Short mmCIF file of C-alpha atoms and ligand atoms in Angstrom, two decimals:
data_model
loop_
_atom_site.label_atom_id
_atom_site.label_comp_id
_atom_site.label_asym_id
_atom_site.label_seq_id
_atom_site.Cartn_x
_atom_site.Cartn_y
_atom_site.Cartn_z
CA MET A 1 137.86 124.25 32.09
CA ARG A 2 137.30 123.29 35.71
CA PHE A 3 135.96 126.67 36.50
CA GLN A 4 133.53 126.38 33.46
CA VAL A 5 132.23 123.03 34.94
CA LEU A 6 131.64 124.55 38.35
CA ALA A 7 130.10 127.63 37.00
CA ALA A 8 127.84 125.44 34.88
CA ALA A 9 127.15 123.29 37.97
CA LEU A 10 126.25 126.31 40.13
CA MET A 11 123.99 127.66 37.48
CA PHE A 12 122.35 124.33 37.12
CA ALA A 13 121.80 124.23 40.87
CA VAL A 14 120.11 127.62 40.81
CA VAL A 15 117.68 126.80 38.07
CA SER A 16 117.07 123.16 38.70
CA PRO A 17 113.86 123.56 40.65
CA ALA A 18 112.14 124.83 37.63
CA VAL A 19 113.32 121.97 35.41
CA ALA A 20 111.92 118.36 35.22
CA SER A 21 114.30 115.91 33.79
CA GLU A 22 115.10 112.26 33.94
CA ASP A 23 118.40 113.27 35.54
CA ILE A 24 116.82 115.33 38.33
CA PRO A 25 115.87 113.61 41.52
CA ASP A 26 112.73 114.17 43.38
CA GLN A 27 112.12 117.77 43.91
CA TYR A 28 109.57 117.49 46.84
CA PRO A 29 110.98 114.88 49.11
CA GLN A 30 108.54 115.72 51.84
CA SER A 31 105.66 114.35 49.54
CA VAL A 32 105.20 111.61 47.33
CA LEU A 33 104.51 114.17 44.58
CA TYR A 34 107.56 114.63 42.50
CA ALA A 35 107.12 118.51 42.63
CA LYS A 36 104.87 120.89 44.54
CA PRO A 37 101.99 122.44 42.45
CA VAL A 38 102.72 126.01 40.95
CA GLU A 39 99.92 128.39 40.03
CA VAL A 40 100.48 128.78 36.24
CA ILE A 41 97.98 131.52 35.66
CA PRO A 42 95.59 132.79 38.35
CA TYR A 43 93.64 129.91 40.04
CA VAL A 44 95.16 127.31 37.70
CA TRP A 45 97.65 125.13 39.28
CA SER A 46 99.73 122.11 38.31
CA ALA A 47 102.18 119.86 39.83
CA ILE A 48 104.63 119.02 37.08
CA GLY A 49 105.68 115.39 37.03
CA ALA A 50 109.13 114.05 36.24
CA THR A 51 109.69 113.72 32.43
CA ALA A 52 110.97 110.33 32.92
CA PRO A 53 109.49 106.83 32.94
CA PRO A 54 107.36 106.01 35.78
CA GLY A 55 109.41 104.60 38.72
CA TYR A 56 109.70 104.30 42.49
CA ASP A 57 111.68 107.58 42.69
CA ASN A 58 108.82 109.55 41.15
CA SER A 59 106.09 107.51 42.59
CA GLY A 60 104.58 107.26 39.01
CA HIS A 61 104.20 111.32 39.16
CA ASN A 62 105.64 111.56 35.68
CA ASN A 63 102.66 113.57 34.32
CA ASN A 64 101.13 116.78 35.21
CA LEU A 65 98.30 116.83 38.01
CA SER A 66 96.55 120.01 37.50
CA PHE A 67 93.47 121.68 39.56
CA ILE A 68 91.46 124.68 38.98
CA VAL A 69 90.16 126.73 41.78
CA THR A 70 86.97 128.15 40.28
CA GLY A 71 85.55 130.03 43.38
CA GLU A 72 82.64 127.46 43.54
CA GLY A 73 84.73 124.22 43.92
CA VAL A 74 87.91 122.75 42.57
CA ILE A 75 88.27 120.75 39.44
CA VAL A 76 91.21 118.31 39.29
CA ILE A 77 92.84 117.06 36.14
CA ASN A 78 94.00 113.48 36.54
CA GLY A 79 93.73 110.93 39.32
CA GLY A 80 97.36 110.43 39.45
CA ALA A 81 99.00 106.91 39.31
CA CYS A 82 98.21 105.59 42.70
CA THR A 83 95.94 106.58 45.81
CA GLN A 84 98.92 108.14 47.64
CA LEU A 85 99.49 110.52 44.83
CA ALA A 86 95.85 111.46 44.69
CA LYS A 87 95.77 112.13 48.43
CA ALA A 88 99.08 114.18 48.33
CA LEU A 89 97.64 116.23 45.64
CA HIS A 90 94.44 116.73 47.77
CA GLU A 91 96.68 117.78 50.67
CA GLU A 92 98.08 120.54 48.45
CA ILE A 93 94.62 121.68 47.37
CA LYS A 94 93.66 122.17 50.92
CA GLN A 95 96.77 124.38 51.45
CA VAL A 96 95.60 126.59 48.57
CA THR A 97 91.56 126.80 49.23
CA ASP A 98 88.89 125.76 51.44
CA GLU A 99 86.72 125.01 48.42
CA PRO A 100 85.76 121.33 48.00
CA VAL A 101 86.83 119.26 45.07
CA LYS A 102 83.79 118.99 42.92
CA LEU A 103 85.05 116.98 39.93
CA VAL A 104 88.14 114.89 38.68
CA ILE A 105 88.86 114.72 34.87
CA ASN A 106 90.92 111.94 33.62
CA GLU A 107 92.78 113.04 30.44
CA ASN A 108 93.06 109.54 29.03
CA SER A 109 93.18 105.73 30.12
CA GLN A 110 96.68 105.62 31.29
CA GLY A 111 97.55 104.46 34.77
CA HIS A 112 98.82 108.02 35.73
CA ALA A 113 95.44 109.35 34.67
CA MET A 114 93.17 106.95 36.27
CA LEU A 115 94.89 104.75 38.97
CA GLY A 116 94.24 107.44 41.71
CA ASN A 117 90.46 107.44 40.96
CA GLY A 118 89.71 105.28 43.91
CA TYR A 119 90.85 107.93 46.38
CA TRP A 120 88.51 110.46 44.69
CA ALA A 121 85.63 108.11 44.65
CA GLU A 122 86.04 107.55 48.22
CA GLN A 123 85.61 111.35 48.77
CA GLN A 124 82.44 111.18 46.79
CA VAL A 125 83.79 113.17 43.90
CA PRO A 126 82.51 112.37 40.43
CA ILE A 127 85.07 111.48 37.78
CA LEU A 128 84.87 112.25 34.20
CA ALA A 129 86.57 110.69 31.23
CA HIS A 130 86.11 110.15 27.55
CA VAL A 131 83.95 107.27 26.59
CA GLU A 132 86.69 105.33 24.83
CA ALA A 133 89.19 105.98 27.68
CA ALA A 134 86.64 104.40 30.02
CA ALA A 135 86.15 101.31 27.95
CA GLU A 136 89.99 100.95 27.46
CA PHE A 137 90.56 101.10 31.18
CA GLU A 138 87.76 98.69 31.67
CA ASP A 139 89.45 96.19 29.40
CA ARG A 140 93.20 96.82 30.57
CA SER A 141 92.89 97.94 34.32
CA PRO A 142 94.22 94.83 35.88
CA GLN A 143 97.40 95.11 33.72
CA ILE A 144 97.80 98.66 34.17
CA LEU A 145 97.45 98.15 38.14
CA ALA A 146 99.97 95.33 38.04
CA GLN A 147 102.55 97.50 36.11
CA MET A 148 102.19 100.26 38.70
CA GLU A 149 102.39 97.88 41.64
CA THR A 150 105.68 96.53 40.14
CA TYR A 151 107.42 99.87 40.07
CA ASN A 152 105.68 101.51 43.12
CA LYS A 153 106.06 98.57 45.54
CA ASP A 154 104.86 99.72 48.92
CA LYS A 155 103.79 103.21 47.49
CA ALA A 156 100.95 101.16 45.65
CA ALA A 157 99.33 100.41 48.81
CA GLY A 158 95.48 101.45 49.02
CA THR A 159 95.14 101.83 45.32
CA VAL A 160 92.07 100.26 44.03
CA LEU A 161 90.69 100.07 40.40
CA GLN A 162 88.07 102.81 39.87
CA GLY A 163 86.91 103.82 36.44
CA PRO A 164 85.23 107.05 35.62
CA SER A 165 81.86 107.69 36.78
CA GLU A 166 80.63 109.95 33.86
CA THR A 167 81.79 109.88 30.14
CA PHE A 168 81.20 112.10 27.23
CA GLU A 169 81.99 111.86 23.49
CA ASP A 170 82.76 115.18 21.76
CA GLU A 171 82.55 117.91 24.50
CA LYS A 172 81.41 118.40 27.84
CA VAL A 173 80.98 122.28 28.97
CA ILE A 174 81.22 122.95 32.72
CA GLU A 175 80.38 126.55 34.03
CA MET A 176 81.65 126.72 37.72
CA GLY A 177 82.42 129.96 39.45
CA ARG A 178 84.75 132.20 37.53
CA PHE A 179 85.50 129.68 34.91
CA ARG A 180 83.90 128.30 31.68
CA ILE A 181 85.61 124.94 31.23
CA GLU A 182 85.41 123.06 27.83
CA VAL A 183 86.35 119.49 27.97
CA LYS A 184 86.96 118.37 24.42
CA ASN A 185 88.03 115.32 22.37
CA PHE A 186 89.47 116.24 18.97
CA GLY A 187 89.81 112.45 17.62
CA PRO A 188 92.80 110.20 17.84
CA ALA A 189 96.03 111.39 19.52
CA HIS A 190 98.37 109.54 21.42
CA SER A 191 95.93 106.94 23.15
CA PRO A 192 92.13 106.06 23.11
CA GLY A 193 89.96 108.78 24.56
CA ASP A 194 92.67 111.71 24.78
CA ILE A 195 90.88 114.78 25.98
CA LEU A 196 91.85 118.28 26.67
CA VAL A 197 90.55 121.05 28.85
CA TRP A 198 90.11 124.35 27.33
CA LEU A 199 89.56 127.54 29.24
CA PRO A 200 88.48 130.00 26.56
CA GLU A 201 88.59 133.02 28.71
CA GLN A 202 91.92 132.41 29.89
CA SER A 203 93.24 131.19 26.72
CA LEU A 204 94.83 128.35 28.47
CA VAL A 205 94.52 124.67 27.35
CA ILE A 206 95.41 121.60 29.64
CA SER A 207 96.34 119.55 26.61
CA GLY A 208 96.76 116.13 28.12
CA ASP A 209 98.79 113.85 25.70
CA MET A 210 97.69 115.72 22.53
CA ALA A 211 101.02 117.88 23.01
CA PHE A 212 104.54 117.03 23.93
CA HIS A 213 107.63 119.11 24.14
CA GLU A 214 110.23 118.23 26.98
CA ARG A 215 110.11 114.44 26.55
CA LEU A 216 109.84 112.57 23.20
CA LEU A 217 106.29 111.69 22.62
CA PRO A 218 105.47 107.87 22.70
CA ILE A 219 104.04 105.90 19.88
CA PHE A 220 101.84 103.08 21.12
CA ASP A 221 100.53 100.14 18.95
CA ASP A 222 97.11 101.82 18.98
CA THR A 223 98.55 105.30 18.30
CA ASP A 224 97.22 106.50 15.07
CA THR A 225 99.88 109.08 13.74
CA ALA A 226 97.96 110.12 10.68
CA GLY A 227 94.84 110.64 12.86
CA TRP A 228 96.84 112.60 15.43
CA LEU A 229 98.01 115.08 12.74
CA GLU A 230 94.30 115.55 11.74
CA SER A 231 93.22 116.21 15.40
CA TRP A 232 96.17 118.52 15.61
CA GLU A 233 94.46 121.05 13.28
CA SER A 234 91.50 121.18 15.63
CA PHE A 235 93.67 121.76 18.72
CA GLU A 236 95.70 124.44 16.65
CA ALA A 237 92.54 126.35 15.86
CA LEU A 238 91.88 127.02 19.63
CA GLN A 239 94.84 129.47 19.30
CA ALA A 240 95.71 128.93 22.88
CA THR A 241 98.21 131.53 24.59
CA TYR A 242 99.12 128.98 27.31
CA VAL A 243 99.56 125.28 27.25
CA ILE A 244 99.79 122.89 30.22
CA PRO A 245 100.74 119.83 28.54
CA GLY A 246 100.36 116.14 29.80
CA HIS A 247 104.06 116.06 30.66
CA GLY A 248 106.62 118.74 31.22
CA HIS A 249 106.54 122.51 31.99
CA PRO A 250 103.62 124.88 30.88
CA THR A 251 104.59 126.30 27.54
CA ASN A 252 102.94 127.77 24.39
CA MET A 253 101.85 126.40 21.11
CA ASP A 254 105.10 127.28 19.13
CA GLN A 255 106.90 124.91 21.37
CA VAL A 256 104.39 122.03 21.44
CA ARG A 257 103.93 122.26 17.76
CA ARG A 258 107.76 121.90 17.09
CA TYR A 259 107.96 118.65 19.32
CA THR A 260 104.59 116.93 18.49
CA LYS A 261 103.21 117.88 15.10
CA ASP A 262 106.65 118.61 13.53
CA TYR A 263 108.14 115.43 15.15
CA LEU A 264 105.19 113.25 13.64
CA VAL A 265 105.74 114.89 10.48
CA TYR A 266 109.45 114.39 10.55
CA LEU A 267 109.37 110.81 11.46
CA ARG A 268 106.47 109.81 8.96
CA GLY A 269 108.70 111.61 6.19
CA GLN A 270 111.74 109.46 7.15
CA ILE A 271 109.74 106.32 7.25
CA ALA A 272 107.98 107.25 3.78
CA THR A 273 111.45 107.66 2.33
CA LEU A 274 112.43 104.11 3.56
CA LEU A 275 109.20 102.59 2.26
CA GLU A 276 109.85 104.24 -1.27
CA GLU A 277 113.39 102.77 -1.23
CA GLY A 278 111.72 99.22 -0.49
CA LYS A 279 113.45 98.85 2.88
CA GLY A 280 112.21 96.95 5.83
CA LEU A 281 111.40 97.28 9.53
CA GLU A 282 115.08 96.63 10.58
CA ASP A 283 116.13 99.68 8.74
CA ALA A 284 113.19 101.57 10.21
CA PHE A 285 114.64 101.33 13.84
CA TYR A 286 117.79 103.22 12.57
CA VAL A 287 116.38 106.29 10.80
CA ASP A 288 117.96 109.65 11.71
CA GLN A 289 116.04 111.21 14.65
CA SER A 290 118.94 113.26 15.93
CA PRO A 291 116.95 116.55 15.84
CA TYR A 292 115.11 115.06 18.79
CA ALA A 293 117.75 113.33 20.68
CA HIS A 294 118.03 116.14 23.40
CA LEU A 295 114.41 115.27 24.55
CA ASP A 296 113.70 113.29 27.73
CA THR A 297 112.75 109.63 27.25
CA PHE A 298 114.46 109.78 23.68
CA GLU A 299 116.61 106.75 24.59
CA GLN A 300 113.54 104.56 25.69
CA LEU A 301 111.24 105.43 22.83
CA ALA A 302 113.07 106.74 19.57
CA LYS A 303 113.60 103.34 18.03
CA ARG A 304 110.30 101.81 19.13
CA ASN A 305 108.37 104.91 17.88
CA ALA A 306 110.12 104.42 14.18
CA GLY A 307 109.25 100.82 14.23
CA ARG A 308 105.66 101.39 14.95
CA VAL A 309 105.37 104.17 12.47
CA PHE A 310 106.85 101.82 9.93
CA GLU A 311 104.31 99.09 10.76
CA GLN A 312 101.37 101.73 10.33
CA MET A 313 102.79 103.28 7.08
CA GLU A 314 103.09 100.07 5.25
CA PHE A 315 99.46 99.78 5.30
CA GLU A 316 98.30 103.31 4.61
ZN1 ZN B 508 100.50 110.54 29.64
#
């Protein structure tokens, strides 16, 4: 028994650098980044954040900060949760290429997508986001900043509010160097103005929060789960070979379908049954979500998700 535990611990020690989890401490202590960027396919890099809530230990690097080295400049996906993270990512980019950063794309209006924008604006880099994400950030940015300052304490130093400098509605196509980059909005997903970055020639999608797999997806007050399932069909139609999700390791469509679309369908099914039985919100919190209990952030989110789906479905 003892040997097995030890063997398991050793195996774990060997594989742990590749695994982001709530239980795993900072993988890159020399940097405020939670993990060092890895090259996922040629010229497309991602610093995979912790699949945990944001906190001082991960500096708010709990989402993926990606960049594309096009040959004629670098495109960064996500500003990061604070100026220090944006700067740390820039240091990593400089180790990989001499090409200047030409554009930053924010995948939505969340703090970890936009709060590092101030750093990039200071470097004169334009910042692109969806029009709804820009409006949402405009409305809520003081709270978003205050939340980040609460957990990041001294690491929040230097962060200033900066929204995107450019917005788009359905699609923005960028031809740069060796890449054709299609930035798309497919309609409602997890929050207003969720976008994804599609590289058709490489069949890789940087999906933002359209797609989850290692951590349980969050359902917010303004998350339209029925709309998310509709948007999913357009996402699926890309037939992407590779997926860099908003959170967690690069993966493929089968895996994100299982933990995003299938989870939404499952949870909505559980709640529909409850509604048919005439049960109330108190019962909704306790619907069986055990098939998803192994996902990171399950403890923090499962009950809340069920409650929110109940409140939405009552009026559908
Ligand atoms: Zn996110």
